Short mmCIF file of C-alpha atoms in Angstrom, two decimals:
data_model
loop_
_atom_site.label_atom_id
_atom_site.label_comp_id
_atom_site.label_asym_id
_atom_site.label_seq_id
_atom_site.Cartn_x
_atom_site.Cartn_y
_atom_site.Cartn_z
CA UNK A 1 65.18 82.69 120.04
CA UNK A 2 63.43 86.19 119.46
CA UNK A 3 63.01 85.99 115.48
CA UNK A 4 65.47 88.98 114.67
CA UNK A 5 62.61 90.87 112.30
CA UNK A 6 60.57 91.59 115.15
CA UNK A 7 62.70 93.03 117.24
CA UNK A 8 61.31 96.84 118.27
CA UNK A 9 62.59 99.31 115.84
CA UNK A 10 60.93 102.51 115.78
CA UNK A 11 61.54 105.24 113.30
CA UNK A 12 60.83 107.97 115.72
CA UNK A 13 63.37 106.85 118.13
CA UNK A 14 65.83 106.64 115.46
CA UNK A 15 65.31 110.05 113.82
CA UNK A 16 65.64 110.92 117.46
CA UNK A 17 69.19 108.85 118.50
CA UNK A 18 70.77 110.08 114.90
CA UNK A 19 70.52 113.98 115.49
CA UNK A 20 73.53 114.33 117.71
CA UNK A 21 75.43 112.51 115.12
CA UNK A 22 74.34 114.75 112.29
CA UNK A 23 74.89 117.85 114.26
CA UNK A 24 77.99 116.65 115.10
CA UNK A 25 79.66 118.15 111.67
CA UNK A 26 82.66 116.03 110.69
CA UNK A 27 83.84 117.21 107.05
CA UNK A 28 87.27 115.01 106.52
CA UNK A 29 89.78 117.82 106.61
CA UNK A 30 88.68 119.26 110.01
CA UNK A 31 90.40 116.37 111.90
CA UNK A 32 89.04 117.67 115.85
CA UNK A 33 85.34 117.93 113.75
CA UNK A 34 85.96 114.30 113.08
CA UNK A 35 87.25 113.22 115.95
CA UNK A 36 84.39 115.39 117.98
CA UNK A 37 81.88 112.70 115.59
CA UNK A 38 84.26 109.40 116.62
CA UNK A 39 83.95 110.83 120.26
CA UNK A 40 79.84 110.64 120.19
CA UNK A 41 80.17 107.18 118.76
CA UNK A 42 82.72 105.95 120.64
CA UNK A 43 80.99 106.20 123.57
CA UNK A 44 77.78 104.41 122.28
CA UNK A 45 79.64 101.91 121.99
CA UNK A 46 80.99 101.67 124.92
CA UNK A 47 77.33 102.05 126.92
CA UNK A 48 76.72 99.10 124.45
CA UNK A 49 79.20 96.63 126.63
CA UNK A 50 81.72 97.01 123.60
CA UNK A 51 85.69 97.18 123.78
CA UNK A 52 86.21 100.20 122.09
CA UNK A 53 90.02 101.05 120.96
CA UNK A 54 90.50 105.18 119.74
CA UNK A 55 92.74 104.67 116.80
CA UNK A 56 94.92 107.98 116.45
CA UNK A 57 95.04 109.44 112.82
CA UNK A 58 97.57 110.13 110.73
CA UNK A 59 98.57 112.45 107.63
CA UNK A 60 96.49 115.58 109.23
CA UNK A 61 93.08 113.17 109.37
CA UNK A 62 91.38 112.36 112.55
CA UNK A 63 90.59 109.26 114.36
CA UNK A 64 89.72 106.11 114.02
CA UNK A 65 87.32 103.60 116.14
CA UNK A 66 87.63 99.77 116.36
CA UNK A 67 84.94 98.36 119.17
CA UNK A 68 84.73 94.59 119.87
CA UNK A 69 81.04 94.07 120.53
CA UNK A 70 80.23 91.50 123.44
CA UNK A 71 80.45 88.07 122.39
CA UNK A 72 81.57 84.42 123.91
CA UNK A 73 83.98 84.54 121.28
CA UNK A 74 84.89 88.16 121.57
CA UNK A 75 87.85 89.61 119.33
CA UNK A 76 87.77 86.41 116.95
CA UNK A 77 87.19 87.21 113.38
CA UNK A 78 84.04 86.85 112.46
CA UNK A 79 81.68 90.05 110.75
CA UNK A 80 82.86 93.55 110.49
CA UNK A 81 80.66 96.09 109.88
CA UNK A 82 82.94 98.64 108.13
CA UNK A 83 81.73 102.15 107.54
CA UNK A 84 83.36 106.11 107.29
CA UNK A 85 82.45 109.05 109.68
CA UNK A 86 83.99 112.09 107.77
CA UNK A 87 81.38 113.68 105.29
CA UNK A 88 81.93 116.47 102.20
CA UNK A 89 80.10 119.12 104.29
CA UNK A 90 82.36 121.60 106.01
CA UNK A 91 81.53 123.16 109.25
CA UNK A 92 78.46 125.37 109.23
CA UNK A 93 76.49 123.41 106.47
CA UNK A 94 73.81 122.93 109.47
CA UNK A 95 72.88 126.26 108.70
CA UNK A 96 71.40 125.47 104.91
CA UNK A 97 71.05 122.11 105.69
CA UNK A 98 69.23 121.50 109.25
CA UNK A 99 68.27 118.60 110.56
CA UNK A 100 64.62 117.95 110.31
CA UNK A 101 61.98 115.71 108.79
CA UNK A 102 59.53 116.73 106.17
CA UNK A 103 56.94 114.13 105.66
CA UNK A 104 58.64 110.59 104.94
CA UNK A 105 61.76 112.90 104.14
CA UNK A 106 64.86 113.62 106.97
CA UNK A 107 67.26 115.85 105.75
CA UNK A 108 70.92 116.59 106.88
CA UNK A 109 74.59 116.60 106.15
CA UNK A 110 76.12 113.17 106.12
CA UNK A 111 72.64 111.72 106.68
CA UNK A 112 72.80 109.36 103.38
CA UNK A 113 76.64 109.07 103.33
CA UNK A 114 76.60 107.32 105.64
CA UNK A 115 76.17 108.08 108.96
CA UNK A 116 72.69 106.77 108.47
CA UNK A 117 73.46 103.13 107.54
CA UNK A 118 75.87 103.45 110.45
CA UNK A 119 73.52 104.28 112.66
CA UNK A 120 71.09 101.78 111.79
CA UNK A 121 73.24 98.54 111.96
CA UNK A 122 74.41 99.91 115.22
CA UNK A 123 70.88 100.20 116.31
CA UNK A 124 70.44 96.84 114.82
CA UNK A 125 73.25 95.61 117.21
CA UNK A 126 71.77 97.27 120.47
CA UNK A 127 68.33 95.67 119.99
CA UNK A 128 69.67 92.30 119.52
CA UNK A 129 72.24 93.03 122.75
CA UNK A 130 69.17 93.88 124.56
CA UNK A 131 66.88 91.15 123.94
CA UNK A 132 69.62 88.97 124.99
CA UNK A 133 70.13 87.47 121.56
CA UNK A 134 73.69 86.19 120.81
CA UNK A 135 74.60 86.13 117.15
CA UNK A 136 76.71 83.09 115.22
CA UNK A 137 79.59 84.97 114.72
CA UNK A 138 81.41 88.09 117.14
CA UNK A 139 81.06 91.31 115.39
CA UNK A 140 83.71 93.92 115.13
CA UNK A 141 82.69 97.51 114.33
CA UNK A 142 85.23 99.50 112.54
CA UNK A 143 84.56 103.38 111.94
CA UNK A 144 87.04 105.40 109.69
CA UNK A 145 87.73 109.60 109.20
CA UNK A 146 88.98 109.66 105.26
CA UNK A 147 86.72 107.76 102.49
CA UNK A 148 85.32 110.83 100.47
CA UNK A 149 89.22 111.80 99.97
CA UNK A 150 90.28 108.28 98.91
CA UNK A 151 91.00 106.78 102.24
CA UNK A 152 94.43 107.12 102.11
CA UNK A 153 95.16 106.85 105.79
CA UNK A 154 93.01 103.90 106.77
CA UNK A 155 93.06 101.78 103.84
CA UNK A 156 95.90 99.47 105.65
CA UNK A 157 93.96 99.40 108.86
CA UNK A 158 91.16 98.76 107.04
CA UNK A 159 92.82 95.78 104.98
CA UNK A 160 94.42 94.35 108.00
CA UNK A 161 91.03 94.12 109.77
CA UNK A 162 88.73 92.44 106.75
CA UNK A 163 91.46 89.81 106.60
CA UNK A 164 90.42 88.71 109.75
CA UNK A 165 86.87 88.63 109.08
CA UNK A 166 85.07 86.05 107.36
CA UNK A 167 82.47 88.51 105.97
CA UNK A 168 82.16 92.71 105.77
CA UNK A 169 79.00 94.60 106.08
CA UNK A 170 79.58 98.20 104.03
CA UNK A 171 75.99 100.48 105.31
CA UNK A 172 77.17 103.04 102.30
CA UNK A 173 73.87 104.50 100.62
CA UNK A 174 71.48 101.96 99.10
CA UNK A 175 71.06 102.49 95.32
CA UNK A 176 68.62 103.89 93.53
CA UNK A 177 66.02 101.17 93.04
CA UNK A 178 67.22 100.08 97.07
CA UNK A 179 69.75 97.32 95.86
CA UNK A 180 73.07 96.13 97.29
CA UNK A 181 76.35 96.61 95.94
CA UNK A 182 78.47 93.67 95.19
CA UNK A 183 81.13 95.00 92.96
CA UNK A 184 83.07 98.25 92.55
CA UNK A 185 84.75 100.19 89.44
CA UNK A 186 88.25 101.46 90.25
CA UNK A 187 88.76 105.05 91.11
CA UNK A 188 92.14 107.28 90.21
CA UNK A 189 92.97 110.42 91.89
CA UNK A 190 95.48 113.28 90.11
CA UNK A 191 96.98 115.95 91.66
CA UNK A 192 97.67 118.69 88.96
CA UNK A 193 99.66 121.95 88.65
CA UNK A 194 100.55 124.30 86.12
CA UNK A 195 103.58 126.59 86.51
CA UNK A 196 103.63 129.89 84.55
CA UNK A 197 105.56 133.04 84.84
CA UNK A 198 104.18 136.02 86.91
CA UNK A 199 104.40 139.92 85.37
CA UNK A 200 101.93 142.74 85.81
CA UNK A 201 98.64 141.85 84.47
CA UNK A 202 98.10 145.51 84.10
CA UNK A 203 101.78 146.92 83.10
CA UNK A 204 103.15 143.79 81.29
CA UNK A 205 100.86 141.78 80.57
CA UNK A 206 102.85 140.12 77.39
CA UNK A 207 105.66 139.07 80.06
CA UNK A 208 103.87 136.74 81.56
CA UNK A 209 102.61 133.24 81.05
CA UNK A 210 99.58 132.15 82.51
CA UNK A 211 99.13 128.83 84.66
CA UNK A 212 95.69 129.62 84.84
CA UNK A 213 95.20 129.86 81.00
CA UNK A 214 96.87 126.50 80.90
CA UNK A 215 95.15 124.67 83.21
CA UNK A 216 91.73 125.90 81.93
CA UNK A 217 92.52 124.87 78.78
CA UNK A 218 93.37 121.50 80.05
CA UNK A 219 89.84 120.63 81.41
CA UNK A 220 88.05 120.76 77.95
CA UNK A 221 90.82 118.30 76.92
CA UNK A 222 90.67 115.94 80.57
CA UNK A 223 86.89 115.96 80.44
CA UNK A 224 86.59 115.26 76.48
CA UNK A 225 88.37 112.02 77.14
CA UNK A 226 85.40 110.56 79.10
CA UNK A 227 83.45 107.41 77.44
CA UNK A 228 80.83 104.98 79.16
CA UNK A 229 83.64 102.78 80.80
CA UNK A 230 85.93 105.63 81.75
CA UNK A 231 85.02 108.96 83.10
CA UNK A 232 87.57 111.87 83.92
CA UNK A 233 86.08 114.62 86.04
CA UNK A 234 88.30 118.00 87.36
CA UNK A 235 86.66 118.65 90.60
CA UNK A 236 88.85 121.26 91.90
CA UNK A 237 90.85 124.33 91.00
CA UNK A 238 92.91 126.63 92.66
CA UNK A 239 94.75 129.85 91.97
CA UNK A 240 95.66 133.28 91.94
CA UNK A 241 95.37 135.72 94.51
CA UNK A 242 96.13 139.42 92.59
CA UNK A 243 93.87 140.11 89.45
CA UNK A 244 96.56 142.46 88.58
CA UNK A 245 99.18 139.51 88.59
CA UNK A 246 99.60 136.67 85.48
CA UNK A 247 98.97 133.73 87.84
CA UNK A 248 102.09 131.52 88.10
CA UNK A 249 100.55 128.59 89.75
CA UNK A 250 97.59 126.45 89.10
CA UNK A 251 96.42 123.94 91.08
CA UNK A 252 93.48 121.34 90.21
CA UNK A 253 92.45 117.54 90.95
CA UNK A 254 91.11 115.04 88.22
CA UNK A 255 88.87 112.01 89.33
CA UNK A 256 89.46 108.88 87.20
CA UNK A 257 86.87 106.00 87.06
CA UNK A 258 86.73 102.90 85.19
CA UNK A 259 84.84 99.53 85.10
CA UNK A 260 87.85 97.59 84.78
CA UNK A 261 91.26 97.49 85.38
CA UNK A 262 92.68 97.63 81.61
CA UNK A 263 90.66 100.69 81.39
CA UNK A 264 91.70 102.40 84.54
CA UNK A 265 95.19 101.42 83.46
CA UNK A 266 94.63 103.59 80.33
CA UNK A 267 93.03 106.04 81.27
CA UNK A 268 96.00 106.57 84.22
CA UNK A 269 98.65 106.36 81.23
CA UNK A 270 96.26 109.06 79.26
CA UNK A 271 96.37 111.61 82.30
CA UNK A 272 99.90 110.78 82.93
CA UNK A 273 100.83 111.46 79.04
CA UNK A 274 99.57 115.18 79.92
CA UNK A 275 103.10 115.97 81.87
CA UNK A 276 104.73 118.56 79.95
CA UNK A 277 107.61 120.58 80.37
CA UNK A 278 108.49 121.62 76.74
CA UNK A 279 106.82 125.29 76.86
CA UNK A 280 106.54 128.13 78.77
CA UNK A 281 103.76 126.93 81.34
CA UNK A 282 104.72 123.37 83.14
CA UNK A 283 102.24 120.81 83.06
CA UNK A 284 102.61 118.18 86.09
CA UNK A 285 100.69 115.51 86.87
CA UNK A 286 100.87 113.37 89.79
CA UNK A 287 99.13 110.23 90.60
CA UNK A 288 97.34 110.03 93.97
CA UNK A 289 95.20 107.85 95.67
CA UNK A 290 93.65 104.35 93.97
CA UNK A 291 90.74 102.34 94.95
CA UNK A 292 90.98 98.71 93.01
CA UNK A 293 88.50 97.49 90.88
CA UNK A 294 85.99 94.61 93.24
CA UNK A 295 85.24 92.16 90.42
CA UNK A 296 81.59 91.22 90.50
CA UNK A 297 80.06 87.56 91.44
CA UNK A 298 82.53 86.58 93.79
CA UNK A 299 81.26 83.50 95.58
CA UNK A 300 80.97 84.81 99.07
CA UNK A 301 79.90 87.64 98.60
CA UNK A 302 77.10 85.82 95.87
CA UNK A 303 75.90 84.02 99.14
CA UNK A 304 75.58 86.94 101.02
CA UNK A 305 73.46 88.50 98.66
CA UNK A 306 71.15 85.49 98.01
CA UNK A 307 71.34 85.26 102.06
CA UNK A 308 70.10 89.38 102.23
CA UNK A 309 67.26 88.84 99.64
CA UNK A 310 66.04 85.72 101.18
CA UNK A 311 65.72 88.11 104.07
CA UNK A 312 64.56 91.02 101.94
CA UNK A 313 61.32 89.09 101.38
CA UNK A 314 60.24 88.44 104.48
CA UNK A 315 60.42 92.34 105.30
CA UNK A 316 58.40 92.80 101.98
CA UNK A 317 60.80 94.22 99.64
CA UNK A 318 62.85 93.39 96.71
CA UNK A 319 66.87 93.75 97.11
CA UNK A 320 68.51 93.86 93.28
CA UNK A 321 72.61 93.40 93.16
CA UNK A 322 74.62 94.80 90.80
CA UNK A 323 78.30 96.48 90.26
CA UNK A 324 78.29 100.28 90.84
CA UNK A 325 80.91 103.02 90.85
CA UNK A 326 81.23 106.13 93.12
CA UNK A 327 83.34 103.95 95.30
CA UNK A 328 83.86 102.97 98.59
CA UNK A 329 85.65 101.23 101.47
CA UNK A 330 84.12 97.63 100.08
CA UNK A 331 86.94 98.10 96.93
CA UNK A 332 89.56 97.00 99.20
CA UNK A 333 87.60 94.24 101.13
CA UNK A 334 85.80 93.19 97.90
CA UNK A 335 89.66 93.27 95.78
CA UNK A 336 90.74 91.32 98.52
CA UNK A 337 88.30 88.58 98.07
CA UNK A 338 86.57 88.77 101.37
CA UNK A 339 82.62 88.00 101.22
CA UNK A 340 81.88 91.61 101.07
CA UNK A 341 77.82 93.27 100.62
CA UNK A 342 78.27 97.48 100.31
CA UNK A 343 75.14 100.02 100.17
CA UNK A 344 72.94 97.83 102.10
CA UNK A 345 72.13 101.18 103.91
CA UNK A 346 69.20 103.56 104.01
CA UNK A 347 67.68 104.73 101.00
CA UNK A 348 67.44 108.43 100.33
CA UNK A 349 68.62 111.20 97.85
CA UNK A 350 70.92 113.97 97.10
CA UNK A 351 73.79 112.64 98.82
CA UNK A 352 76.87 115.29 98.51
CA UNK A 353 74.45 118.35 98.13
CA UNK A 354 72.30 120.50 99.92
CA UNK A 355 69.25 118.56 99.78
CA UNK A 356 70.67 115.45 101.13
CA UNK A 357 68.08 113.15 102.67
CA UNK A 358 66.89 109.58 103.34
CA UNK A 359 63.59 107.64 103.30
CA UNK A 360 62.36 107.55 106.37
CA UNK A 361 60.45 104.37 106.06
CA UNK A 362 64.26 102.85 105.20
CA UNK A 363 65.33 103.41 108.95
CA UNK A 364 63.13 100.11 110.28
CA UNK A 365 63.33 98.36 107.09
CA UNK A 366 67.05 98.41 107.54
CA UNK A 367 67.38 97.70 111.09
CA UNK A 368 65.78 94.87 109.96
CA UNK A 369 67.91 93.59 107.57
CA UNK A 370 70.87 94.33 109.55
CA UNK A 371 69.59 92.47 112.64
CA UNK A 372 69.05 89.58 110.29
CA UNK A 373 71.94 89.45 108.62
CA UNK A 374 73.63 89.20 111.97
CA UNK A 375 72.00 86.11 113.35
CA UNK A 376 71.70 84.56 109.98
CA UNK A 377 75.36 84.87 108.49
CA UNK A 378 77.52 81.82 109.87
CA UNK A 379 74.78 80.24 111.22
#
């Protein structure tokens, strides 16, 4: 058999093969933008030889795609490579943030998280398909529309489909130093309002209470509550629509993460403690979407790491492990004690901003890895 390393992955024909999919905007919310990106990758797969099954959304989000790749033992359980379409970018980021490569730099929106990684242990897949080289175990692709929000329309599918796998593959951004992930902190979502009472800003101004006041003051007292273990961060804020009007509704979200569960417990009873409804203004607090913590040094997943940096050395680089937060898809495979290795995709920079990019030298290096990883686990 072909050894897997040296199959022929070229960095030009990938920077090539991933522009459609990165301008191919797909910010979460915009569910036909996502489903436009699912419809570009969904038929890749298909050209591929794959089963591919269109997974309709749910709760406003778009799509979802599950392919079977070809395989003796096609639709058994064996790796999934698990990994999110949508992106934080909304529709006309192209326009500050083109496509294009400067020096060993490629730049675009989505490119690091993640449609990268994706990319590459897809390419990964279609080399090994055509040098006829059959892997252990099948592999089962599954593409989702809602991780930066939380995932809270795929997380069952998601959960349903790891269960039948005996190991997951998460191409989420590499860290820093170009390490895997092999553990997650838990993340907390809050939806908050504050409720006031409207007058003339201009006329009456004393009539009215202000939601906005409130809620302002309440992010000094959310963020002052952060420590080392347990961070609280108020990411978004909404209100008022008449300067000359005391604003009678507020609205904001408050991300919660934690390296443990005791701590995320806490800090959900600290935000949850903030519901008040004793003065003028309302405080309310709702609790939204959770990602569990993925307890480090699981077994499997141990092996799989041990199995990637075995493999890391013969490429010629070093792979570190370590827990990390940010979170991701691999919380729920990882919680549910599935053999589970996250942000073994490319490397890069400024993910979530408008200087997003990746290494370019990561493209092969990863393509490597992945190709490896796919003859070697089960074998």
């Amino acid at each position: 058999m072909t050894n897997p390393l040296d199959l022929p992955f070229d960095s030009d024909e990938m920077i090539a093969g991933l522009r459609p999919w990165i301008e191919t905007e797909s910010p979460t919310f915009d569910a036909a933008a996502v489903n436009r990106m699912m419809d570009v990758v969904q038929h890749e797969l298909a050209a591929l030889g794959a089963i591919t099954e269109r997974i309709p959304g749910r709760m406003g989000l778009g799509d979802s795609v599950r392919a079977t790749m070809p395989h003796p033992r096609m639709g058994e359980g064996g790796i999934l490579l698990l990994g999110h379409m949508d992106t934080v970018h909304p529709i006309g980021t192209l326009s500050k943030l083109p496509y294009r490569r400067e020096g060993d730099k490629l730049y675009g929106p989505g490119l690091q998280d993640m449609k990268g990684g994706n990319y590459v242990f897809l390419d990964a897949l279609r080399k090994l398909l055509a040098a006829g080289i059959q892997t252990p175990l099948p592999v089962t692709v599954l593409f989702t529309p809602d991780e930066e929000i939380g995932t809270p329309s795929t997380r069952e599918l998601i959960e349903t489909e790891a269960r039948r796998h005996k190991f997951v593959l998460v191409p989420e951004p590499a860290r820093p130093d170009g390490g895997a992930v092999i553990g997650r902190y838990a993340i907390a979502r809050f939806n908050l309002q504050t409720r006031g009472r409207p007058s003339h800003a201009g006329w009456q101004l004393a009539e009215g209470r202000s939601a906005i006041a409130r809620m302002a003051r309440a992010v000094g007292q959310i963020e002052g509550m952060t420590t080392e273990d347990c961070t609280f961060s108020l990411g978004v804020f909404h209100a008022g629509q008449w300067v000359n009007c005391v604003s009678s509704f507020c609205d904001a979200e408050v991300l919660t993460m934690a390296k443990t569960q005791d701590l995320l417990d806490q800090g959900v009873a600290r935000m949850m403690d903030l519901n008040d409804d004793s003065g003028d203004v309302i405080m309310e607090v709702r609790r939204g979407v959770t990602r569990p913590v993925w307890e480090p040094d699981q077994p499997g997943t141990m092996a799989m790491l041990a199995l990637a940096q075995d493999i890391s050395e013969e490429i010629g680089f070093q792979m570190t492990g370590a827990s990390a937060g940010g979170g991701s898809d691999g919380n729920f495979t990882g919680a549910l004690g599935i053999p589970t290795l996250d942000s073994i995709g490319v490397q890069g920079a400024g993910l979530h901003t408008l200087t997003e990019h990746i290494q370019v030298d990561s493209l092969v290096e990863r393509a490597r890895l992945a190709a490896a990883l796919y003859c070697r686990l089960g074998a």
